Tab-separated table of C-alpha atoms in Angstrom:
chain	number	residue	atom	x	y	z
X	129	MET	CA	107.587	85.971	74.694
X	130	ILE	CA	105.364	88.591	76.348
X	131	GLN	CA	105.616	92.339	75.846
X	132	ILE	CA	104.041	94.447	78.605
X	133	LEU	CA	102.340	97.422	76.959
X	134	ARG	CA	100.612	99.036	79.965
X	135	ASN	CA	100.260	98.271	83.655
X	136	THR	CA	98.259	100.990	85.402
X	137	GLU	CA	95.305	101.258	87.763
X	138	GLU	CA	93.049	101.815	84.734
X	139	LEU	CA	94.210	98.978	82.513
X	140	GLN	CA	96.677	96.191	81.942
X	141	ALA	CA	97.780	95.252	78.435
X	142	VAL	CA	100.190	92.615	77.155
X	143	LYS	CA	101.057	91.303	73.725
X	144	TYR	CA	101.913	87.642	73.358
X	145	LEU	CA	104.422	87.902	70.526
X	146	SER	CA	104.651	84.162	69.743
X	147	LEU	CA	100.840	83.837	69.731
X	148	ASP	CA	100.185	87.063	67.800
X	149	MET	CA	97.623	88.051	70.444
X	150	LEU	CA	96.826	91.183	72.446
X	151	HIS	CA	95.192	90.885	75.894
X	152	VAL	CA	93.760	93.990	77.600
X	153	VAL	CA	91.901	94.319	80.897
X	154	PHE	CA	90.079	97.637	81.296
X	155	TYR	CA	89.180	98.267	84.924
X	156	LYS	CA	87.057	101.230	83.841
X	157	ALA	CA	86.057	102.927	80.611
X	158	GLY	CA	89.179	104.012	78.789
X	159	GLU	CA	91.534	103.904	75.845
X	160	LEU	CA	94.731	102.166	74.865
X	161	HIS	CA	97.059	103.697	72.252
X	162	VAL	CA	100.106	101.599	71.386
X	163	ASN	CA	101.942	101.952	68.086
X	164	ASP	CA	99.297	101.304	65.390
X	165	ILE	CA	96.662	99.981	67.838
X	166	HIS	CA	93.879	102.084	69.307
X	167	ILE	CA	91.180	100.552	71.498
X	168	LYS	CA	88.445	102.450	73.280
X	169	VAL	CA	85.734	100.943	75.557
X	170	ASP	CA	82.916	102.604	77.440
X	171	LYS	CA	82.731	100.090	80.317
X	172	PRO	CA	85.099	97.783	82.211
X	173	CYS	CA	85.831	94.623	80.244
X	174	THR	CA	88.482	92.166	79.154
X	175	LEU	CA	89.338	91.679	75.512
X	176	TYR	CA	91.680	89.618	73.417
X	177	VAL	CA	92.586	90.277	69.824
X	178	LYS	CA	93.919	87.136	68.176
X	179	ASN	CA	95.671	86.939	64.801
X	180	MET	CA	96.783	90.559	65.106
X	181	ASP	CA	98.936	90.455	61.966
X	182	SER	CA	96.351	88.771	59.768
X	183	GLU	CA	93.705	90.352	57.580
X	184	LYS	CA	90.995	88.811	59.787
X	185	PRO	CA	91.814	89.338	63.464
X	186	ILE	CA	89.373	87.889	65.978
X	187	LEU	CA	88.166	89.915	68.930
X	188	HIS	CA	87.091	88.087	72.073
X	189	LEU	CA	85.198	90.330	74.485
X	190	GLU	CA	84.264	89.511	78.053
X	191	ASP	CA	81.953	91.530	80.266
X	192	SER	CA	83.064	92.487	83.769
X	193	PRO	CA	81.482	90.931	86.844
X	194	LEU	CA	79.576	94.196	87.256
X	195	GLY	CA	76.938	92.825	84.935
X	196	HIS	CA	76.947	95.292	82.047
X	197	THR	CA	74.690	94.146	79.256
X	198	ASN	CA	76.091	96.419	76.561
X	199	ILE	CA	79.683	97.441	75.821
X	200	ASN	CA	80.762	99.793	73.058
X	201	VAL	CA	84.192	99.044	71.614
X	202	LYS	CA	86.174	101.024	69.065
X	203	LEU	CA	89.138	99.142	67.589
X	204	GLN	CA	91.628	100.494	65.064
X	205	ILE	CA	94.574	98.511	63.787
X	206	ALA	CA	96.364	100.705	61.256
X	207	GLY	CA	98.689	98.068	59.811
X	208	ILE	CA	95.740	96.083	58.480
X	209	LYS	CA	93.386	99.029	58.014
X	210	ILE	CA	90.648	97.888	60.332
X	211	GLU	CA	88.356	100.262	62.119
X	212	GLU	CA	85.464	98.721	63.956
X	213	ASN	CA	82.922	100.473	66.087
X	214	MET	CA	80.831	97.840	67.748
X	215	SER	CA	78.255	97.554	70.438
X	216	TYR	CA	77.858	94.126	71.951
X	217	ASN	CA	74.844	93.096	74.004
X	218	PHE	CA	75.695	90.488	76.579
X	219	PRO	CA	73.020	88.083	77.727
X	220	MET	CA	72.117	88.344	81.384
X	221	ALA	CA	73.743	85.211	82.712
X	222	ASP	CA	74.988	83.511	85.809
X	223	TRP	CA	78.702	84.183	86.239
X	224	THR	CA	79.391	80.501	86.885
X	225	ASP	CA	79.790	80.184	83.114
X	226	SER	CA	81.823	83.308	82.310
X	227	ARG	CA	83.828	83.148	79.096
X	228	PRO	CA	84.779	85.512	76.302
X	229	TYR	CA	82.470	85.925	73.326
X	230	PRO	CA	84.249	85.768	69.943
X	231	ILE	CA	83.433	88.539	67.469
X	232	MET	CA	84.689	88.249	63.889
X	233	LEU	CA	85.925	91.583	62.548
X	234	LYS	CA	84.961	92.651	59.023
């Protein structure tokens, strides 16, 4: 089952309840506040948070086709007391091999 959290010009966010996964597409820098989840990014990107209800969620972050090489992400999940401020440097790459980069949260 899918729960639509936001569907605006700035971002689209859905939670896959059976997969315990959040999927957010930011079309520009912005924030998402939903229940105990707060995500803030400084550039357009796509991110997935897998294993949302576990103690070790996994963030997958994908750069936009605009070619940003650095994205700052702030992620807070209150239910599991995680607050991560991260800056990820993307390699300059050909977009023929575009895929999300997994980032293990502390």
